[in-house]
PDB file of C-alpha atoms in Angstrom:
ATOM      1  CA  UNK A  23      93.216  80.461  71.795  1.00 87.00           C
ATOM      2  CA  UNK A  24      95.023  83.660  69.975  1.00 95.00           C
ATOM      3  CA  UNK A  25      97.750  84.938  72.171  1.00 97.00           C
ATOM      4  CA  UNK A  26      99.704  88.068  71.817  1.00 98.00           C
ATOM      5  CA  UNK A  27     103.018  88.781  73.375  1.00 98.00           C
ATOM      6  CA  UNK A  28     104.258  92.227  73.815  1.00 98.00           C
ATOM      7  CA  UNK A  29     108.066  92.772  73.054  1.00 98.00           C
ATOM      8  CA  UNK A  30     110.403  96.191  73.778  1.00 97.00           C
ATOM      9  CA  UNK A  31     113.610  96.995  73.525  1.00 96.00           C
ATOM     10  CA  UNK A  32     114.953  94.927  76.962  1.00 94.00           C
ATOM     11  CA  UNK A  33     112.258  92.629  77.089  1.00 96.00           C
ATOM     12  CA  UNK A  34     114.312  88.963  78.145  1.00 95.00           C
ATOM     13  CA  UNK A  35     111.199  86.729  78.831  1.00 97.00           C
ATOM     14  CA  UNK A  36     109.438  87.327  76.042  1.00 97.00           C
ATOM     15  CA  UNK A  37     110.307  83.941  74.236  1.00 97.00           C
ATOM     16  CA  UNK A  38     109.494  82.286  77.730  1.00 97.00           C
ATOM     17  CA  UNK A  39     106.131  83.547  78.133  1.00 97.00           C
ATOM     18  CA  UNK A  40     105.956  82.579  74.170  1.00 98.00           C
ATOM     19  CA  UNK A  41     106.906  78.898  74.839  1.00 97.00           C
ATOM     20  CA  UNK A  42     104.369  78.896  78.090  1.00 97.00           C
ATOM     21  CA  UNK A  43     101.967  79.972  75.610  1.00 97.00           C
ATOM     22  CA  UNK A  44     101.854  77.866  72.722  1.00 97.00           C
ATOM     23  CA  UNK A  45     103.039  74.594  75.211  1.00 96.00           C
ATOM     24  CA  UNK A  46      99.273  75.087  76.635  1.00 96.00           C
ATOM     25  CA  UNK A  47      97.256  76.763  74.525  1.00 94.00           C
ATOM     26  CA  UNK A  48      98.353  74.463  70.854  1.00 95.00           C
ATOM     27  CA  UNK A  49      98.953  77.595  68.899  1.00 94.00           C
ATOM     28  CA  UNK A  50     101.844  80.182  68.193  1.00 97.00           C
ATOM     29  CA  UNK A  51     101.518  83.479  69.867  1.00 98.00           C
ATOM     30  CA  UNK A  52     102.524  86.780  67.422  1.00 97.00           C
ATOM     31  CA  UNK A  53     105.023  88.290  68.970  1.00 98.00           C
ATOM     32  CA  UNK A  54     104.006  92.240  68.799  1.00 97.00           C
ATOM     33  CA  UNK A  55     106.857  95.319  68.481  1.00 97.00           C
ATOM     34  CA  UNK A  56     106.510  97.839  71.003  1.00 95.00           C
ATOM     35  CA  UNK A  57     105.799  99.959  67.788  1.00 95.00           C
ATOM     36  CA  UNK A  58     102.888  98.302  66.504  1.00 96.00           C
ATOM     37  CA  UNK A  59      99.344  99.627  66.702  1.00 96.00           C
ATOM     38  CA  UNK A  60      97.010  97.341  66.910  1.00 96.00           C
ATOM     39  CA  UNK A  61      96.868  94.064  68.286  1.00 97.00           C
ATOM     40  CA  UNK A  62      95.537  90.939  65.761  1.00 95.00           C
ATOM     41  CA  UNK A  63      92.085  90.462  65.372  1.00 95.00           C
ATOM     42  CA  UNK A  64      90.250  88.387  67.754  1.00 94.00           C
ATOM     43  CA  UNK A  65      92.803  88.374  70.198  1.00 96.00           C
ATOM     44  CA  UNK A  66      91.933  85.856  73.077  1.00 96.00           C
ATOM     45  CA  UNK A  67      95.036  86.991  75.503  1.00 97.00           C
ATOM     46  CA  UNK A  68      98.120  89.437  75.469  1.00 98.00           C
ATOM     47  CA  UNK A  69     100.685  89.022  77.648  1.00 98.00           C
ATOM     48  CA  UNK A  70     103.552  91.766  78.558  1.00 98.00           C
ATOM     49  CA  UNK A  71     106.729  90.092  79.648  1.00 98.00           C
ATOM     50  CA  UNK A  72     109.700  90.300  82.314  1.00 97.00           C
ATOM     51  CA  UNK A  73     112.904  91.867  81.105  1.00 96.00           C
ATOM     52  CA  UNK A  74     114.305  95.335  81.556  1.00 95.00           C
ATOM     53  CA  UNK A  75     112.301  97.578  78.879  1.00 95.00           C
ATOM     54  CA  UNK A  76     114.251 100.501  77.859  1.00 94.00           C
ATOM     55  CA  UNK A  77     117.090  99.526  80.499  1.00 93.00           C
ATOM     56  CA  UNK A  78     114.531 100.371  83.408  1.00 93.00           C
ATOM     57  CA  UNK A  79     115.613 104.084  82.385  1.00 93.00           C
ATOM     58  CA  UNK A  80     114.081 106.808  84.055  1.00 94.00           C
ATOM     59  CA  UNK A  81     111.985 104.152  86.262  1.00 95.00           C
ATOM     60  CA  UNK A  82     111.021 100.447  85.547  1.00 96.00           C
ATOM     61  CA  UNK A  83     108.511 100.218  82.955  1.00 97.00           C
ATOM     62  CA  UNK A  84     107.721 104.020  82.393  1.00 97.00           C
ATOM     63  CA  UNK A  85     108.978 104.264  78.853  1.00 96.00           C
ATOM     64  CA  UNK A  86     107.097 100.964  77.851  1.00 97.00           C
ATOM     65  CA  UNK A  87     103.737 102.187  79.363  1.00 97.00           C
ATOM     66  CA  UNK A  88     103.736 105.081  76.973  1.00 96.00           C
ATOM     67  CA  UNK A  89     104.628 102.942  73.615  1.00 96.00           C
ATOM     68  CA  UNK A  90     102.334 102.845  70.720  1.00 96.00           C
ATOM     69  CA  UNK A  91     101.472  99.099  71.791  1.00 97.00           C
ATOM     70  CA  UNK A  92      99.986  99.970  75.214  1.00 97.00           C
ATOM     71  CA  UNK A  93      97.488 102.119  73.919  1.00 97.00           C
ATOM     72  CA  UNK A  94      96.249  99.037  71.641  1.00 98.00           C
ATOM     73  CA  UNK A  95      96.851  97.146  74.798  1.00 98.00           C
ATOM     74  CA  UNK A  96      94.642  99.221  77.016  1.00 98.00           C
ATOM     75  CA  UNK A  97      91.846  99.520  74.650  1.00 98.00           C
ATOM     76  CA  UNK A  98      91.787  95.778  74.191  1.00 98.00           C
ATOM     77  CA  UNK A  99      91.653  95.436  78.093  1.00 98.00           C
ATOM     78  CA  UNK A 100      88.968  98.052  78.064  1.00 98.00           C
ATOM     79  CA  UNK A 101      86.881  95.347  75.776  1.00 97.00           C
ATOM     80  CA  UNK A 102      87.613  92.863  78.731  1.00 97.00           C
ATOM     81  CA  UNK A 103      90.446  91.033  76.741  1.00 97.00           C
ATOM     82  CA  UNK A 104      92.548  89.528  79.385  1.00 98.00           C
ATOM     83  CA  UNK A 105      95.935  91.077  80.072  1.00 98.00           C
ATOM     84  CA  UNK A 106      98.598  89.005  82.068  1.00 98.00           C
ATOM     85  CA  UNK A 107     101.822  91.787  82.696  1.00 98.00           C
ATOM     86  CA  UNK A 108     104.470  89.385  84.685  1.00 98.00           C
ATOM     87  CA  UNK A 109     107.260  91.172  86.735  1.00 98.00           C
ATOM     88  CA  UNK A 110     108.543  94.241  84.189  1.00 98.00           C
ATOM     89  CA  UNK A 111     104.999  93.360  82.850  1.00 98.00           C
ATOM     90  CA  UNK A 112     103.553  94.166  85.963  1.00 98.00           C
ATOM     91  CA  UNK A 113     105.787  97.423  86.295  1.00 98.00           C
ATOM     92  CA  UNK A 114     104.782  98.456  82.763  1.00 98.00           C
ATOM     93  CA  UNK A 115     101.004  97.680  83.625  1.00 98.00           C
ATOM     94  CA  UNK A 116     101.024  99.719  86.896  1.00 98.00           C
ATOM     95  CA  UNK A 117     102.743 102.523  84.938  1.00 98.00           C
ATOM     96  CA  UNK A 118     100.481 102.789  82.355  1.00 97.00           C
ATOM     97  CA  UNK A 119      97.282 102.902  85.026  1.00 97.00           C
ATOM     98  CA  UNK A 120      95.633  99.609  84.083  1.00 98.00           C
ATOM     99  CA  UNK A 121      96.875  98.910  86.936  1.00 98.00           C
ATOM    100  CA  UNK A 122      96.860 100.544  90.485  1.00 98.00           C
ATOM    101  CA  UNK A 123     100.064 101.666  93.090  1.00 98.00           C
ATOM    102  CA  UNK A 124     103.696 101.186  92.275  1.00 97.00           C
ATOM    103  CA  UNK A 125     106.844  98.996  91.941  1.00 97.00           C
ATOM    104  CA  UNK A 126     109.636 100.627  93.903  1.00 94.00           C
ATOM    105  CA  UNK A 127     113.130  99.222  94.624  1.00 94.00           C
ATOM    106  CA  UNK A 128     113.173  96.238  96.759  1.00 95.00           C
ATOM    107  CA  UNK A 129     113.430  96.764 100.377  1.00 92.00           C
ATOM    108  CA  UNK A 130     116.505  95.091 101.288  1.00 89.00           C
ATOM    109  CA  UNK A 131     118.077  96.866  98.142  1.00 86.00           C
ATOM    110  CA  UNK A 132     119.460  92.957  96.353  1.00 93.00           C
ATOM    111  CA  UNK A 133     118.234  91.943  93.153  1.00 96.00           C
ATOM    112  CA  UNK A 134     116.203  88.855  94.254  1.00 97.00           C
ATOM    113  CA  UNK A 135     116.203  85.793  91.852  1.00 98.00           C
ATOM    114  CA  UNK A 136     115.020  82.549  93.350  1.00 97.00           C
ATOM    115  CA  UNK A 137     112.053  80.221  93.940  1.00 98.00           C
ATOM    116  CA  UNK A 138     109.921  81.754  96.687  1.00 98.00           C
ATOM    117  CA  UNK A 139     106.372  80.138  98.370  1.00 98.00           C
ATOM    118  CA  UNK A 140     103.593  82.175  97.271  1.00 98.00           C
ATOM    119  CA  UNK A 141      99.831  81.595  98.630  1.00 98.00           C
ATOM    120  CA  UNK A 142      96.971  81.932  96.231  1.00 98.00           C
ATOM    121  CA  UNK A 143      94.578  84.487  97.800  1.00 97.00           C
ATOM    122  CA  UNK A 144      92.053  84.347  95.256  1.00 95.00           C
ATOM    123  CA  UNK A 145      90.606  81.313  93.074  1.00 95.00           C
ATOM    124  CA  UNK A 146      87.755  83.260  91.325  1.00 93.00           C
ATOM    125  CA  UNK A 147      89.976  85.285  88.841  1.00 95.00           C
ATOM    126  CA  UNK A 148      90.413  84.058  85.126  1.00 97.00           C
ATOM    127  CA  UNK A 149      93.801  84.011  85.841  1.00 97.00           C
ATOM    128  CA  UNK A 150      93.751  81.839  89.067  1.00 97.00           C
ATOM    129  CA  UNK A 151      91.076  79.564  88.833  1.00 96.00           C
ATOM    130  CA  UNK A 152      93.680  76.886  88.567  1.00 96.00           C
ATOM    131  CA  UNK A 153      94.617  76.806  92.151  1.00 97.00           C
ATOM    132  CA  UNK A 154      92.526  76.395  94.994  1.00 97.00           C
ATOM    133  CA  UNK A 155      92.207  79.584  97.518  1.00 96.00           C
ATOM    134  CA  UNK A 156      94.733  79.566 100.474  1.00 97.00           C
ATOM    135  CA  UNK A 157      96.777  77.087  98.581  1.00 97.00           C
ATOM    136  CA  UNK A 158     100.394  77.530  98.605  1.00 98.00           C
ATOM    137  CA  UNK A 159     102.732  77.353  95.082  1.00 98.00           C
ATOM    138  CA  UNK A 160     105.940  77.478  94.166  1.00 98.00           C
ATOM    139  CA  UNK A 161     107.018  79.859  91.177  1.00 98.00           C
ATOM    140  CA  UNK A 162     110.362  81.747  90.932  1.00 98.00           C
ATOM    141  CA  UNK A 163     110.868  85.704  91.025  1.00 98.00           C
ATOM    142  CA  UNK A 164     113.745  87.329  89.622  1.00 98.00           C
ATOM    143  CA  UNK A 165     113.697  91.259  90.159  1.00 97.00           C
ATOM    144  CA  UNK A 166     115.216  94.189  91.479  1.00 96.00           C
ATOM    145  CA  UNK A 167     111.470  96.954  91.801  1.00 96.00           C
ATOM    146  CA  UNK A 168     109.328  94.455  93.268  1.00 97.00           C
ATOM    147  CA  UNK A 169     108.188  96.248  96.251  1.00 97.00           C
ATOM    148  CA  UNK A 170     104.715  96.758  95.379  1.00 97.00           C
ATOM    149  CA  UNK A 171     103.268 100.405  96.935  1.00 95.00           C
ATOM    150  CA  UNK A 172     100.297 101.976  97.179  1.00 95.00           C
ATOM    151  CA  UNK A 173      98.068 103.862  99.675  1.00 93.00           C
ATOM    152  CA  UNK A 174      96.297 102.266 102.467  1.00 95.00           C
ATOM    153  CA  UNK A 175      92.776 103.210 101.114  1.00 97.00           C
ATOM    154  CA  UNK A 176      93.570 101.686  97.887  1.00 97.00           C
ATOM    155  CA  UNK A 177      95.405  98.365  99.585  1.00 98.00           C
ATOM    156  CA  UNK A 178      92.003  98.206 101.521  1.00 98.00           C
ATOM    157  CA  UNK A 179      90.018  98.282  98.342  1.00 98.00           C
ATOM    158  CA  UNK A 180      92.396  95.790  97.177  1.00 98.00           C
ATOM    159  CA  UNK A 181      91.865  93.542 100.007  1.00 97.00           C
ATOM    160  CA  UNK A 182      88.090  93.929 100.173  1.00 97.00           C
ATOM    161  CA  UNK A 183      87.208  93.575  96.503  1.00 97.00           C
ATOM    162  CA  UNK A 184      89.576  90.319  96.456  1.00 97.00           C
ATOM    163  CA  UNK A 185      91.555  92.041  94.202  1.00 98.00           C
ATOM    164  CA  UNK A 186      95.004  90.145  95.640  1.00 98.00           C
ATOM    165  CA  UNK A 187      95.632  87.454  93.806  1.00 98.00           C
ATOM    166  CA  UNK A 188      98.636  86.343  95.181  1.00 98.00           C
ATOM    167  CA  UNK A 189     100.968  86.724  98.081  1.00 98.00           C
ATOM    168  CA  UNK A 190     104.385  86.342  99.002  1.00 98.00           C
ATOM    169  CA  UNK A 191     104.566  83.656 101.557  1.00 98.00           C
ATOM    170  CA  UNK A 192     107.640  84.958 102.853  1.00 96.00           C
ATOM    171  CA  UNK A 193     109.599  88.140 102.675  1.00 96.00           C
ATOM    172  CA  UNK A 194     111.182  88.930  99.380  1.00 97.00           C
ATOM    173  CA  UNK A 195     111.127  92.198  98.798  1.00 97.00           C
ATOM    174  CA  UNK A 196     109.291  94.578 101.426  1.00 96.00           C
ATOM    175  CA  UNK A 197     105.641  94.424  99.337  1.00 97.00           C
ATOM    176  CA  UNK A 198     102.868  96.165 100.582  1.00 97.00           C
ATOM    177  CA  UNK A 199     101.191  93.522 102.707  1.00 98.00           C
ATOM    178  CA  UNK A 200     103.393  91.092 100.957  1.00 98.00           C
ATOM    179  CA  UNK A 201     101.364  91.551  97.651  1.00 98.00           C
ATOM    180  CA  UNK A 202     103.145  89.471  94.948  1.00 98.00           C
ATOM    181  CA  UNK A 203      99.963  89.991  92.234  1.00 98.00           C
ATOM    182  CA  UNK A 204      96.782  91.954  91.502  1.00 98.00           C
ATOM    183  CA  UNK A 205      94.150  92.028  89.222  1.00 98.00           C
ATOM    184  CA  UNK A 206      91.842  95.321  87.983  1.00 98.00           C
ATOM    185  CA  UNK A 207      88.330  96.026  89.027  1.00 98.00           C
ATOM    186  CA  UNK A 208      86.938  94.119  85.903  1.00 98.00           C
ATOM    187  CA  UNK A 209      89.109  90.884  87.298  1.00 97.00           C
ATOM    188  CA  UNK A 210      90.767  90.999  83.353  1.00 98.00           C
ATOM    189  CA  UNK A 211      94.038  92.469  83.667  1.00 98.00           C
ATOM    190  CA  UNK A 212      96.528  90.630  86.302  1.00 98.00           C
ATOM    191  CA  UNK A 213     100.248  91.973  87.255  1.00 98.00           C
ATOM    192  CA  UNK A 214     102.516  90.108  89.181  1.00 98.00           C
ATOM    193  CA  UNK A 215     105.961  89.759  90.025  1.00 98.00           C
ATOM    194  CA  UNK A 216     106.690  86.229  90.323  1.00 98.00           C
ATOM    195  CA  UNK A 217     107.472  84.371  86.537  1.00 98.00           C
ATOM    196  CA  UNK A 218     104.793  81.637  86.278  1.00 98.00           C
ATOM    197  CA  UNK A 219     106.287  80.774  82.574  1.00 98.00           C
ATOM    198  CA  UNK A 220     109.497  79.602  84.355  1.00 97.00           C
ATOM    199  CA  UNK A 221     107.404  77.312  86.247  1.00 97.00           C
ATOM    200  CA  UNK A 222     105.665  74.917  83.179  1.00 97.00           C
ATOM    201  CA  UNK A 223     107.409  71.661  83.769  1.00 95.00           C
ATOM    202  CA  UNK A 224     109.050  68.810  85.479  1.00 94.00           C
ATOM    203  CA  UNK A 225     112.374  70.268  83.618  1.00 93.00           C
ATOM    204  CA  UNK A 226     112.081  73.389  85.333  1.00 93.00           C
ATOM    205  CA  UNK A 227     111.335  71.888  88.844  1.00 93.00           C
ATOM    206  CA  UNK A 228     107.401  72.244  88.754  1.00 96.00           C
ATOM    207  CA  UNK A 229     104.459  73.199  87.000  1.00 97.00           C
ATOM    208  CA  UNK A 230     102.772  75.515  89.755  1.00 98.00           C
ATOM    209  CA  UNK A 231     103.180  78.133  86.947  1.00 98.00           C
ATOM    210  CA  UNK A 232     101.614  76.181  84.029  1.00 98.00           C
ATOM    211  CA  UNK A 233      98.443  76.092  85.994  1.00 97.00           C
ATOM    212  CA  UNK A 234      98.144  79.457  85.479  1.00 98.00           C
ATOM    213  CA  UNK A 235      98.009  78.949  81.817  1.00 97.00           C
ATOM    214  CA  UNK A 236      95.927  75.762  81.830  1.00 97.00           C
ATOM    215  CA  UNK A 237      93.164  77.615  84.354  1.00 96.00           C
ATOM    216  CA  UNK A 238      93.161  80.890  81.554  1.00 96.00           C
ATOM    217  CA  UNK A 239      92.786  78.597  78.954  1.00 95.00           C
ATOM    218  CA  UNK A 240      89.941  76.784  80.558  1.00 94.00           C
ATOM    219  CA  UNK A 241      88.106  80.224  81.228  1.00 92.00           C
ATOM    220  CA  UNK A 242      88.703  81.715  78.298  1.00 88.00           C
ATOM    221  CA  UNK A 243      87.936  78.907  76.034  1.00 74.00           C
TER     222      UNK A 243
ATOM    223  CA  UNK B   9     116.521 127.434  77.749  1.00 94.00           C
ATOM    224  CA  UNK B  10     117.071 125.125  80.823  1.00 96.00           C
ATOM    225  CA  UNK B  11     114.663 123.914  83.305  1.00 98.00           C
ATOM    226  CA  UNK B  12     115.160 121.605  86.028  1.00 98.00           C
ATOM    227  CA  UNK B  13     112.599 119.088  87.241  1.00 98.00           C
ATOM    228  CA  UNK B  14     113.300 117.641  90.410  1.00 98.00           C
ATOM    229  CA  UNK B  15     111.242 114.503  91.215  1.00 97.00           C
ATOM    230  CA  UNK B  16     111.403 113.138  94.876  1.00 96.00           C
ATOM    231  CA  UNK B  17     109.391 110.516  96.654  1.00 95.00           C
ATOM    232  CA  UNK B  18     106.433 111.470  98.626  1.00 94.00           C
ATOM    233  CA  UNK B  19     106.485 112.050 102.334  1.00 90.00           C
ATOM    234  CA  UNK B  20     105.393 108.364 103.861  1.00 86.00           C
ATOM    235  CA  UNK B  21     107.227 106.446 100.827  1.00 88.00           C
ATOM    236  CA  UNK B  22     109.730 104.076 101.821  1.00 84.00           C
ATOM    237  CA  UNK B  23     112.742 105.124 100.197  1.00 89.00           C
ATOM    238  CA  UNK B  24     115.337 102.142 100.701  1.00 87.00           C
ATOM    239  CA  UNK B  25     117.869 103.308  98.430  1.00 89.00           C
ATOM    240  CA  UNK B  26     117.891 107.124 100.882  1.00 93.00           C
ATOM    241  CA  UNK B  27     118.508 104.858 103.867  1.00 92.00           C
ATOM    242  CA  UNK B  28     121.499 102.758 102.405  1.00 92.00           C
ATOM    243  CA  UNK B  29     122.751 106.126 102.067  1.00 95.00           C
ATOM    244  CA  UNK B  30     122.190 107.033 105.333  1.00 96.00           C
ATOM    245  CA  UNK B  31     123.803 104.377 106.692  1.00 94.00           C
ATOM    246  CA  UNK B  32     126.694 104.841 104.457  1.00 95.00           C
ATOM    247  CA  UNK B  33     126.896 108.358 105.863  1.00 97.00           C
ATOM    248  CA  UNK B  34     126.970 107.208 109.447  1.00 96.00           C
ATOM    249  CA  UNK B  35     129.390 104.397 108.319  1.00 95.00           C
ATOM    250  CA  UNK B  36     131.705 106.963 107.744  1.00 97.00           C
ATOM    251  CA  UNK B  37     131.060 109.127 110.857  1.00 97.00           C
ATOM    252  CA  UNK B  38     129.265 111.318 110.235  1.00 97.00           C
ATOM    253  CA  UNK B  39     126.991 111.924 113.162  1.00 92.00           C
ATOM    254  CA  UNK B  40     123.539 114.347 112.867  1.00 95.00           C
ATOM    255  CA  UNK B  41     121.976 113.384 109.940  1.00 97.00           C
ATOM    256  CA  UNK B  42     118.163 112.399 110.813  1.00 96.00           C
ATOM    257  CA  UNK B  43     116.864 111.271 107.510  1.00 94.00           C
ATOM    258  CA  UNK B  44     118.226 110.788 103.611  1.00 95.00           C
ATOM    259  CA  UNK B  45     115.908 110.709 100.723  1.00 94.00           C
ATOM    260  CA  UNK B  46     117.079 110.456  97.585  1.00 94.00           C
ATOM    261  CA  UNK B  47     115.332 112.111  93.836  1.00 96.00           C
ATOM    262  CA  UNK B  48     116.339 112.794  90.614  1.00 96.00           C
ATOM    263  CA  UNK B  49     117.498 115.830  88.726  1.00 97.00           C
ATOM    264  CA  UNK B  50     116.390 115.869  85.550  1.00 98.00           C
ATOM    265  CA  UNK B  51     117.234 118.742  82.980  1.00 98.00           C
ATOM    266  CA  UNK B  52     115.597 120.076  79.868  1.00 98.00           C
ATOM    267  CA  UNK B  53     117.086 122.074  77.285  1.00 97.00           C
ATOM    268  CA  UNK B  54     114.008 123.452  75.520  1.00 97.00           C
ATOM    269  CA  UNK B  55     113.194 126.370  73.107  1.00 97.00           C
ATOM    270  CA  UNK B  56     111.840 129.335  75.098  1.00 95.00           C
ATOM    271  CA  UNK B  57     108.261 129.290  73.495  1.00 95.00           C
ATOM    272  CA  UNK B  58     107.700 125.674  75.707  1.00 96.00           C
ATOM    273  CA  UNK B  59     104.864 126.730  78.123  1.00 96.00           C
ATOM    274  CA  UNK B  60     104.456 126.282  81.662  1.00 96.00           C
ATOM    275  CA  UNK B  61     101.450 123.870  80.942  1.00 97.00           C
ATOM    276  CA  UNK B  62     103.233 121.480  78.667  1.00 97.00           C
ATOM    277  CA  UNK B  63     106.254 121.620  81.159  1.00 97.00           C
ATOM    278  CA  UNK B  64     103.721 120.018  83.803  1.00 98.00           C
ATOM    279  CA  UNK B  65     102.186 117.988  81.459  1.00 98.00           C
ATOM    280  CA  UNK B  66     105.917 116.433  80.772  1.00 97.00           C
ATOM    281  CA  UNK B  67     105.875 115.742  84.651  1.00 98.00           C
ATOM    282  CA  UNK B  68     102.510 114.306  84.861  1.00 96.00           C
ATOM    283  CA  UNK B  69     102.723 111.812  81.460  1.00 95.00           C
ATOM    284  CA  UNK B  70     106.380 110.556  82.053  1.00 96.00           C
ATOM    285  CA  UNK B  71     108.768 112.255  83.974  1.00 97.00           C
ATOM    286  CA  UNK B  72     107.323 111.694  87.834  1.00 97.00           C
ATOM    287  CA  UNK B  73     105.028 109.028  88.887  1.00 96.00           C
ATOM    288  CA  UNK B  74     102.549 110.649  90.882  1.00 95.00           C
ATOM    289  CA  UNK B  75     101.360 107.640  92.652  1.00 94.00           C
ATOM    290  CA  UNK B  76     104.778 107.897  95.014  1.00 95.00           C
ATOM    291  CA  UNK B  77     106.714 110.874  93.466  1.00 96.00           C
ATOM    292  CA  UNK B  78     106.862 114.589  93.496  1.00 97.00           C
ATOM    293  CA  UNK B  79     107.844 116.663  91.384  1.00 98.00           C
ATOM    294  CA  UNK B  80     108.866 120.518  91.138  1.00 98.00           C
ATOM    295  CA  UNK B  81     109.454 122.762  87.964  1.00 98.00           C
ATOM    296  CA  UNK B  82     112.352 125.168  88.066  1.00 97.00           C
ATOM    297  CA  UNK B  83     112.215 127.335  84.654  1.00 92.00           C
ATOM    298  CA  UNK B  84     115.230 129.050  83.637  1.00 79.00           C
TER     299      UNK B  84
END
């Protein structure tokens, strides 16, 4: 399986994502600098990592979303290539218009950094097939701007179409309807604030995150 | 030539930063403030021939996130 991790100035979870992908897929991901204009041929999955791209200047993810590499990511997403955005990656994907809504400052104004309980809402997607629907899992969060917001119509559509992948099982950041992760209409793009790459084995305190990558590997082949 | 672009949150979008400022004002003893919204001022220094359409495109493509924000352009 051929994977790529996008690297922006300020990304700081790119290596963690690469380690998780390498560990689960057995092959080394390509690390792609934001100025690249093309993805490797035959790419099976693109990961947009957490961190503070461009220092979160202007808005979290805003500058990164307009970088050259994101045009290639958008084209790949259009072709059906799976795209996983974690934390700042989720912010980048909403700013790029690949996912609806926006991520605002946490309602409590605090940076939240702890392991939280998540409910798997939809286990049918290629990203969540390693879980059971309704299952509660534990994955770390670390963010200041994770307060997902969208208009009521968009929220209703996300819920109605089963596009809410994960919901917080406890109060975290004020997100609309407790949404922690969503997929696009075609089901090949996911954005989520929690960090599955930080929970891939016993040394991390659990492997609930690893199951996302394993499920993805199985789904994509 | 200078243009000022004011970016503000849309009505109905929760503004936790504005709320915190409001609380701080109350803590200082200022009564009568009914709400606070925090926004951004972006000042552009640009050539005279930058068109209104260009300024508007800059706002839509980068400076404001129109999912949650409004913008207002004050030219010159």
